[in-house]
JSON list of C-alpha atoms in Angstrom, two decimals:
[
{"chain": "A", "resi": 218, "resn": "MET", "atom": "CA", "xyz": [51.56, -132.26, 114.22]},
{"chain": "A", "resi": 219, "resn": "SER", "atom": "CA", "xyz": [48.18, -133.79, 112.83]},
{"chain": "A", "resi": 220, "resn": "LEU", "atom": "CA", "xyz": [47.76, -135.62, 110.02]},
{"chain": "A", "resi": 221, "resn": "THR", "atom": "CA", "xyz": [44.51, -135.07, 109.24]},
{"chain": "A", "resi": 222, "resn": "LYS", "atom": "CA", "xyz": [43.47, -131.88, 107.09]},
{"chain": "A", "resi": 223, "resn": "THR", "atom": "CA", "xyz": [39.77, -130.71, 107.45]},
{"chain": "A", "resi": 224, "resn": "TYR", "atom": "CA", "xyz": [38.58, -131.32, 104.33]},
{"chain": "A", "resi": 225, "resn": "ARG", "atom": "CA", "xyz": [35.03, -129.52, 103.22]},
{"chain": "A", "resi": 226, "resn": "SER", "atom": "CA", "xyz": [32.60, -131.10, 105.46]},
{"chain": "A", "resi": 227, "resn": "GLY", "atom": "CA", "xyz": [35.10, -133.96, 106.90]},
{"chain": "A", "resi": 228, "resn": "THR", "atom": "CA", "xyz": [38.58, -134.09, 107.91]},
{"chain": "A", "resi": 229, "resn": "TYR", "atom": "CA", "xyz": [40.57, -136.66, 106.45]},
{"chain": "A", "resi": 230, "resn": "PRO", "atom": "CA", "xyz": [44.22, -138.25, 106.68]},
{"chain": "A", "resi": 231, "resn": "LEU", "atom": "CA", "xyz": [46.03, -135.82, 104.56]},
{"chain": "A", "resi": 232, "resn": "ALA", "atom": "CA", "xyz": [47.53, -138.94, 103.29]},
{"chain": "A", "resi": 233, "resn": "LEU", "atom": "CA", "xyz": [44.94, -139.54, 101.15]},
{"chain": "A", "resi": 234, "resn": "ILE", "atom": "CA", "xyz": [43.85, -136.24, 100.31]},
{"chain": "A", "resi": 235, "resn": "LEU", "atom": "CA", "xyz": [47.79, -135.85, 98.76]},
{"chain": "A", "resi": 236, "resn": "SER", "atom": "CA", "xyz": [47.23, -138.85, 97.67]},
{"chain": "A", "resi": 237, "resn": "LEU", "atom": "CA", "xyz": [43.26, -138.15, 95.72]},
{"chain": "A", "resi": 238, "resn": "SER", "atom": "CA", "xyz": [45.34, -134.32, 95.19]},
{"chain": "A", "resi": 239, "resn": "LEU", "atom": "CA", "xyz": [48.25, -135.92, 92.18]},
{"chain": "A", "resi": 240, "resn": "ALA", "atom": "CA", "xyz": [45.62, -139.12, 91.46]},
{"chain": "A", "resi": 241, "resn": "ASP", "atom": "CA", "xyz": [44.11, -136.05, 89.33]},
{"chain": "A", "resi": 242, "resn": "LEU", "atom": "CA", "xyz": [47.01, -134.23, 88.44]},
{"chain": "A", "resi": 243, "resn": "ALA", "atom": "CA", "xyz": [48.37, -137.07, 86.82]},
{"chain": "A", "resi": 244, "resn": "HIS", "atom": "CA", "xyz": [44.02, -137.97, 85.49]},
{"chain": "A", "resi": 245, "resn": "ALA", "atom": "CA", "xyz": [45.02, -134.84, 83.96]},
{"chain": "A", "resi": 246, "resn": "ARG", "atom": "CA", "xyz": [48.16, -134.87, 82.62]},
{"chain": "A", "resi": 247, "resn": "SER", "atom": "CA", "xyz": [47.34, -137.42, 81.13]},
{"chain": "A", "resi": 248, "resn": "THR", "atom": "CA", "xyz": [44.51, -136.12, 79.20]},
{"chain": "A", "resi": 249, "resn": "HIS", "atom": "CA", "xyz": [46.05, -133.50, 78.08]},
{"chain": "A", "resi": 250, "resn": "THR", "atom": "CA", "xyz": [49.67, -134.87, 77.00]},
{"chain": "A", "resi": 251, "resn": "PHE", "atom": "CA", "xyz": [46.51, -137.97, 75.53]},
{"chain": "A", "resi": 252, "resn": "ALA", "atom": "CA", "xyz": [45.66, -134.87, 73.71]},
{"chain": "A", "resi": 253, "resn": "ASN", "atom": "CA", "xyz": [48.67, -133.39, 72.56]},
{"chain": "A", "resi": 254, "resn": "LEU", "atom": "CA", "xyz": [49.50, -137.99, 71.55]},
{"chain": "A", "resi": 255, "resn": "GLY", "atom": "CA", "xyz": [46.48, -137.53, 69.14]},
{"chain": "A", "resi": 256, "resn": "MET", "atom": "CA", "xyz": [47.67, -134.09, 67.69]},
{"chain": "A", "resi": 257, "resn": "GLN", "atom": "CA", "xyz": [50.13, -134.45, 66.78]},
{"chain": "A", "resi": 258, "resn": "SER", "atom": "CA", "xyz": [48.95, -138.17, 65.53]},
{"chain": "A", "resi": 259, "resn": "PHE", "atom": "CA", "xyz": [47.09, -134.90, 63.79]},
{"chain": "A", "resi": 260, "resn": "ALA", "atom": "CA", "xyz": [49.92, -133.76, 62.04]},
{"chain": "A", "resi": 261, "resn": "THR", "atom": "CA", "xyz": [52.28, -136.43, 61.14]},
{"chain": "A", "resi": 262, "resn": "HIS", "atom": "CA", "xyz": [49.69, -138.76, 59.14]},
{"chain": "A", "resi": 263, "resn": "CYS", "atom": "CA", "xyz": [46.47, -136.95, 58.35]},
{"chain": "A", "resi": 264, "resn": "PHE", "atom": "CA", "xyz": [48.04, -134.29, 55.90]},
{"chain": "A", "resi": 265, "resn": "SER", "atom": "CA", "xyz": [50.00, -138.26, 53.75]},
{"chain": "A", "resi": 266, "resn": "PRO", "atom": "CA", "xyz": [48.55, -138.95, 50.76]},
{"chain": "A", "resi": 267, "resn": "PHE", "atom": "CA", "xyz": [50.06, -141.85, 50.81]},
{"chain": "A", "resi": 268, "resn": "LEU", "atom": "CA", "xyz": [47.54, -143.12, 54.53]},
{"chain": "A", "resi": 269, "resn": "THR", "atom": "CA", "xyz": [45.69, -145.78, 53.21]},
{"chain": "A", "resi": 270, "resn": "ARG", "atom": "CA", "xyz": [43.03, -147.79, 55.61]},
{"chain": "A", "resi": 271, "resn": "GLN", "atom": "CA", "xyz": [45.64, -150.20, 56.77]},
{"chain": "A", "resi": 272, "resn": "LYS", "atom": "CA", "xyz": [48.17, -148.16, 57.81]},
{"chain": "A", "resi": 273, "resn": "ALA", "atom": "CA", "xyz": [45.45, -145.70, 59.11]},
{"chain": "A", "resi": 274, "resn": "VAL", "atom": "CA", "xyz": [44.16, -148.51, 62.14]},
{"chain": "A", "resi": 275, "resn": "ASP", "atom": "CA", "xyz": [47.15, -149.83, 62.28]},
{"chain": "A", "resi": 276, "resn": "VAL", "atom": "CA", "xyz": [48.68, -145.46, 63.87]},
{"chain": "A", "resi": 277, "resn": "PHE", "atom": "CA", "xyz": [45.14, -144.36, 65.38]},
{"chain": "A", "resi": 278, "resn": "GLY", "atom": "CA", "xyz": [43.18, -147.94, 65.92]},
{"chain": "A", "resi": 279, "resn": "VAL", "atom": "CA", "xyz": [46.25, -148.71, 68.71]},
{"chain": "A", "resi": 280, "resn": "THR", "atom": "CA", "xyz": [45.71, -145.88, 70.69]},
{"chain": "A", "resi": 281, "resn": "GLY", "atom": "CA", "xyz": [42.41, -145.54, 71.13]},
{"chain": "A", "resi": 282, "resn": "PHE", "atom": "CA", "xyz": [42.14, -141.60, 69.28]},
{"chain": "A", "resi": 283, "resn": "ALA", "atom": "CA", "xyz": [37.73, -142.00, 67.90]},
{"chain": "A", "resi": 284, "resn": "TYR", "atom": "CA", "xyz": [39.62, -141.20, 64.23]},
{"chain": "A", "resi": 285, "resn": "ASP", "atom": "CA", "xyz": [37.50, -142.03, 60.87]},
{"chain": "A", "resi": 286, "resn": "PHE", "atom": "CA", "xyz": [39.22, -142.38, 57.83]},
{"chain": "A", "resi": 287, "resn": "TYR", "atom": "CA", "xyz": [37.70, -142.82, 53.47]},
{"chain": "A", "resi": 288, "resn": "ASP", "atom": "CA", "xyz": [40.45, -142.08, 50.86]},
{"chain": "A", "resi": 289, "resn": "LEU", "atom": "CA", "xyz": [37.56, -143.47, 47.60]},
{"chain": "A", "resi": 290, "resn": "ASP", "atom": "CA", "xyz": [40.23, -141.71, 44.61]},
{"chain": "A", "resi": 291, "resn": "PRO", "atom": "CA", "xyz": [43.96, -142.05, 46.31]},
{"chain": "A", "resi": 292, "resn": "PHE", "atom": "CA", "xyz": [47.72, -140.14, 45.26]},
{"chain": "A", "resi": 293, "resn": "SER", "atom": "CA", "xyz": [49.45, -143.88, 45.12]},
{"chain": "A", "resi": 294, "resn": "SER", "atom": "CA", "xyz": [48.72, -146.93, 43.71]},
{"chain": "A", "resi": 295, "resn": "ALA", "atom": "CA", "xyz": [46.87, -148.24, 46.55]},
{"chain": "A", "resi": 296, "resn": "ALA", "atom": "CA", "xyz": [43.30, -148.97, 46.93]},
{"chain": "A", "resi": 297, "resn": "PRO", "atom": "CA", "xyz": [40.23, -147.15, 47.48]},
{"chain": "A", "resi": 298, "resn": "SER", "atom": "CA", "xyz": [39.23, -147.21, 51.13]},
{"chain": "A", "resi": 299, "resn": "PRO", "atom": "CA", "xyz": [35.92, -146.51, 51.68]},
{"chain": "A", "resi": 300, "resn": "ALA", "atom": "CA", "xyz": [33.35, -144.49, 53.87]},
{"chain": "A", "resi": 301, "resn": "GLU", "atom": "CA", "xyz": [32.90, -146.78, 57.70]},
{"chain": "A", "resi": 302, "resn": "GLY", "atom": "CA", "xyz": [32.50, -143.92, 59.64]},
{"chain": "A", "resi": 303, "resn": "ARG", "atom": "CA", "xyz": [30.21, -140.84, 59.18]},
{"chain": "A", "resi": 304, "resn": "LYS", "atom": "CA", "xyz": [29.26, -140.41, 55.73]},
{"chain": "A", "resi": 305, "resn": "VAL", "atom": "CA", "xyz": [30.63, -139.21, 52.85]},
{"chain": "A", "resi": 306, "resn": "THR", "atom": "CA", "xyz": [30.13, -135.23, 52.87]},
{"chain": "A", "resi": 307, "resn": "VAL", "atom": "CA", "xyz": [28.75, -134.07, 49.72]},
{"chain": "A", "resi": 308, "resn": "GLY", "atom": "CA", "xyz": [32.26, -132.74, 46.85]},
{"chain": "A", "resi": 309, "resn": "THR", "atom": "CA", "xyz": [34.83, -134.86, 48.45]},
{"chain": "A", "resi": 310, "resn": "ASP", "atom": "CA", "xyz": [36.72, -138.11, 48.23]},
{"chain": "A", "resi": 311, "resn": "ARG", "atom": "CA", "xyz": [38.77, -138.44, 51.10]},
{"chain": "A", "resi": 312, "resn": "ARG", "atom": "CA", "xyz": [38.20, -137.64, 54.73]},
{"chain": "A", "resi": 313, "resn": "CYS", "atom": "CA", "xyz": [40.66, -138.58, 58.46]},
{"chain": "A", "resi": 314, "resn": "GLU", "atom": "CA", "xyz": [39.81, -136.60, 61.51]},
{"chain": "A", "resi": 315, "resn": "ILE", "atom": "CA", "xyz": [40.54, -138.31, 64.61]},
{"chain": "A", "resi": 316, "resn": "SER", "atom": "CA", "xyz": [38.79, -136.95, 68.26]},
{"chain": "A", "resi": 317, "resn": "PHE", "atom": "CA", "xyz": [40.28, -137.55, 72.42]},
{"chain": "A", "resi": 318, "resn": "ASP", "atom": "CA", "xyz": [38.47, -135.96, 74.57]},
{"chain": "A", "resi": 319, "resn": "GLY", "atom": "CA", "xyz": [38.64, -132.39, 76.49]},
{"chain": "A", "resi": 320, "resn": "THR", "atom": "CA", "xyz": [38.50, -128.95, 74.44]},
{"chain": "A", "resi": 321, "resn": "HIS", "atom": "CA", "xyz": [41.93, -128.43, 73.21]},
{"chain": "A", "resi": 322, "resn": "GLY", "atom": "CA", "xyz": [40.56, -126.92, 69.98]},
{"chain": "A", "resi": 323, "resn": "LEU", "atom": "CA", "xyz": [42.97, -123.84, 70.58]},
{"chain": "A", "resi": 324, "resn": "GLN", "atom": "CA", "xyz": [45.83, -125.82, 70.44]},
{"chain": "A", "resi": 325, "resn": "ALA", "atom": "CA", "xyz": [44.32, -128.52, 67.68]},
{"chain": "A", "resi": 326, "resn": "ALA", "atom": "CA", "xyz": [43.84, -125.13, 65.40]},
{"chain": "A", "resi": 327, "resn": "ASP", "atom": "CA", "xyz": [47.54, -123.95, 66.40]},
{"chain": "A", "resi": 328, "resn": "VAL", "atom": "CA", "xyz": [49.59, -127.86, 65.73]},
{"chain": "A", "resi": 329, "resn": "ALA", "atom": "CA", "xyz": [47.20, -128.36, 62.43]},
{"chain": "A", "resi": 330, "resn": "ILE", "atom": "CA", "xyz": [48.01, -124.73, 61.06]},
{"chain": "A", "resi": 331, "resn": "ALA", "atom": "CA", "xyz": [51.77, -125.75, 60.83]},
{"chain": "A", "resi": 332, "resn": "ALA", "atom": "CA", "xyz": [50.96, -129.73, 59.72]},
{"chain": "A", "resi": 333, "resn": "LEU", "atom": "CA", "xyz": [49.67, -126.90, 57.56]},
{"chain": "A", "resi": 334, "resn": "LYS", "atom": "CA", "xyz": [52.82, -124.66, 56.80]},
{"chain": "A", "resi": 335, "resn": "SER", "atom": "CA", "xyz": [55.66, -127.83, 57.82]},
{"chain": "A", "resi": 336, "resn": "GLU", "atom": "CA", "xyz": [53.49, -129.64, 53.84]},
{"chain": "A", "resi": 337, "resn": "GLY", "atom": "CA", "xyz": [53.97, -127.03, 52.17]},
{"chain": "A", "resi": 338, "resn": "LEU", "atom": "CA", "xyz": [49.89, -126.23, 51.92]},
{"chain": "A", "resi": 339, "resn": "ASP", "atom": "CA", "xyz": [49.88, -122.68, 52.98]},
{"chain": "A", "resi": 340, "resn": "THR", "atom": "CA", "xyz": [47.82, -121.16, 49.70]},
{"chain": "A", "resi": 341, "resn": "HIS", "atom": "CA", "xyz": [44.21, -120.99, 50.70]},
{"chain": "A", "resi": 342, "resn": "ALA", "atom": "CA", "xyz": [41.61, -121.59, 48.85]},
{"chain": "A", "resi": 343, "resn": "ASP", "atom": "CA", "xyz": [37.73, -121.00, 50.13]},
{"chain": "A", "resi": 344, "resn": "VAL", "atom": "CA", "xyz": [35.75, -122.89, 52.42]},
{"chain": "A", "resi": 345, "resn": "PRO", "atom": "CA", "xyz": [33.02, -124.80, 49.67]},
{"chain": "A", "resi": 346, "resn": "ALA", "atom": "CA", "xyz": [29.12, -123.42, 52.28]},
{"chain": "A", "resi": 347, "resn": "HIS", "atom": "CA", "xyz": [28.60, -126.16, 52.69]},
{"chain": "A", "resi": 348, "resn": "PHE", "atom": "CA", "xyz": [31.68, -126.14, 55.17]},
{"chain": "A", "resi": 349, "resn": "ILE", "atom": "CA", "xyz": [29.41, -125.28, 58.37]},
{"chain": "A", "resi": 350, "resn": "ARG", "atom": "CA", "xyz": [31.44, -123.19, 61.19]},
{"chain": "A", "resi": 351, "resn": "THR", "atom": "CA", "xyz": [29.44, -123.47, 64.40]},
{"chain": "A", "resi": 352, "resn": "ALA", "atom": "CA", "xyz": [29.90, -121.71, 68.05]},
{"chain": "A", "resi": 353, "resn": "ASP", "atom": "CA", "xyz": [32.43, -124.82, 68.12]},
{"chain": "A", "resi": 354, "resn": "THR", "atom": "CA", "xyz": [35.01, -124.75, 65.93]},
{"chain": "A", "resi": 355, "resn": "THR", "atom": "CA", "xyz": [38.55, -122.48, 66.27]},
{"chain": "A", "resi": 356, "resn": "LEU", "atom": "CA", "xyz": [39.54, -123.07, 62.68]},
{"chain": "A", "resi": 357, "resn": "LEU", "atom": "CA", "xyz": [37.92, -124.00, 59.12]},
{"chain": "A", "resi": 358, "resn": "ALA", "atom": "CA", "xyz": [40.47, -123.10, 56.77]},
{"chain": "A", "resi": 359, "resn": "ALA", "atom": "CA", "xyz": [40.71, -124.40, 53.60]},
{"chain": "A", "resi": 360, "resn": "ARG", "atom": "CA", "xyz": [44.45, -124.36, 50.89]},
{"chain": "A", "resi": 361, "resn": "ARG", "atom": "CA", "xyz": [45.20, -125.72, 47.82]},
{"chain": "A", "resi": 362, "resn": "LEU", "atom": "CA", "xyz": [47.18, -129.64, 47.20]},
{"chain": "A", "resi": 363, "resn": "ASN", "atom": "CA", "xyz": [47.21, -128.88, 44.08]},
{"chain": "A", "resi": 364, "resn": "PRO", "atom": "CA", "xyz": [45.77, -126.53, 40.86]},
{"chain": "A", "resi": 365, "resn": "ARG", "atom": "CA", "xyz": [42.57, -129.13, 41.20]},
{"chain": "A", "resi": 366, "resn": "ARG", "atom": "CA", "xyz": [43.21, -130.17, 44.21]},
{"chain": "A", "resi": 367, "resn": "VAL", "atom": "CA", "xyz": [41.71, -127.84, 47.82]},
{"chain": "A", "resi": 368, "resn": "ALA", "atom": "CA", "xyz": [42.18, -129.58, 51.29]},
{"chain": "A", "resi": 369, "resn": "VAL", "atom": "CA", "xyz": [39.53, -128.57, 53.76]},
{"chain": "A", "resi": 370, "resn": "VAL", "atom": "CA", "xyz": [40.85, -128.50, 57.67]},
{"chain": "A", "resi": 371, "resn": "HIS", "atom": "CA", "xyz": [37.96, -128.06, 60.82]},
{"chain": "A", "resi": 372, "resn": "VAL", "atom": "CA", "xyz": [39.55, -128.50, 64.27]},
{"chain": "A", "resi": 373, "resn": "GLY", "atom": "CA", "xyz": [37.24, -127.43, 67.26]},
{"chain": "A", "resi": 374, "resn": "THR", "atom": "CA", "xyz": [35.10, -128.98, 69.64]},
{"chain": "A", "resi": 375, "resn": "ARG", "atom": "CA", "xyz": [31.89, -131.11, 70.04]},
{"chain": "A", "resi": 376, "resn": "VAL", "atom": "CA", "xyz": [29.44, -133.62, 72.15]},
{"chain": "A", "resi": 377, "resn": "GLY", "atom": "CA", "xyz": [31.76, -136.85, 72.09]},
{"chain": "A", "resi": 378, "resn": "GLU", "atom": "CA", "xyz": [30.92, -140.05, 74.55]},
{"chain": "A", "resi": 379, "resn": "ASN", "atom": "CA", "xyz": [32.28, -138.92, 77.18]},
{"chain": "A", "resi": 380, "resn": "GLY", "atom": "CA", "xyz": [31.80, -135.22, 76.88]},
{"chain": "A", "resi": 381, "resn": "ILE", "atom": "CA", "xyz": [33.47, -132.20, 75.42]},
{"chain": "A", "resi": 382, "resn": "GLU", "atom": "CA", "xyz": [35.96, -133.35, 72.85]},
{"chain": "A", "resi": 383, "resn": "THR", "atom": "CA", "xyz": [38.35, -132.57, 70.66]},
{"chain": "A", "resi": 384, "resn": "PHE", "atom": "CA", "xyz": [37.94, -132.75, 66.69]},
{"chain": "A", "resi": 385, "resn": "MET", "atom": "CA", "xyz": [40.63, -133.00, 64.22]},
{"chain": "A", "resi": 386, "resn": "SER", "atom": "CA", "xyz": [38.99, -132.97, 60.66]},
{"chain": "A", "resi": 387, "resn": "VAL", "atom": "CA", "xyz": [40.28, -132.86, 57.04]},
{"chain": "A", "resi": 388, "resn": "GLU", "atom": "CA", "xyz": [39.03, -133.32, 54.12]},
{"chain": "A", "resi": 389, "resn": "ARG", "atom": "CA", "xyz": [39.47, -133.75, 50.00]},
{"chain": "A", "resi": 390, "resn": "LEU", "atom": "CA", "xyz": [37.82, -132.02, 47.87]},
{"chain": "A", "resi": 391, "resn": "LEU", "atom": "CA", "xyz": [36.67, -133.47, 44.67]},
{"chain": "A", "resi": 392, "resn": "PRO", "atom": "CA", "xyz": [38.36, -131.19, 41.83]},
{"chain": "A", "resi": 393, "resn": "GLU", "atom": "CA", "xyz": [35.08, -130.28, 41.23]},
{"chain": "A", "resi": 394, "resn": "GLN", "atom": "CA", "xyz": [34.35, -129.25, 43.59]},
{"chain": "A", "resi": 395, "resn": "VAL", "atom": "CA", "xyz": [37.53, -126.59, 43.72]},
{"chain": "A", "resi": 396, "resn": "GLU", "atom": "CA", "xyz": [36.80, -122.33, 42.82]},
{"chain": "A", "resi": 397, "resn": "GLY", "atom": "CA", "xyz": [39.88, -121.27, 39.63]}
]
């Protein structure tokens, strides 16, 4: 029995083909595992009113996820965390966003919805007009945090540094942006 196989335009040792196939499978699994870790990190940390800049660095900075965080008016006694990444979104005072490689929008949206439910954030609110749903948006929803505050959750895919990436974001509206 020969341990070679014709593959595309040549003959290669079967061991090489199997090792390449296993490497591809391992990469796919590691990318999927990394995405799952990102989704769970978002769900666990981004809805917490006690997340600070330092905690965001400690949690997201060591994982390899791209992230963006600011909290200009913390609910806790923590010092404000200025925006260091993208500009502050008009009408918000807090953002927690992570992104990771790959197209995982549907699964990420499911995780975000489950996180909203587990936090007891199930009272719907209107999404302000300046939050734009794009063709690559999987979830754009607003939920009341309390009578004066609303969180807007945005999940989808976009072009990132390494190709398509999935992003998960939650932003807190300023009280004057919340409709009665």
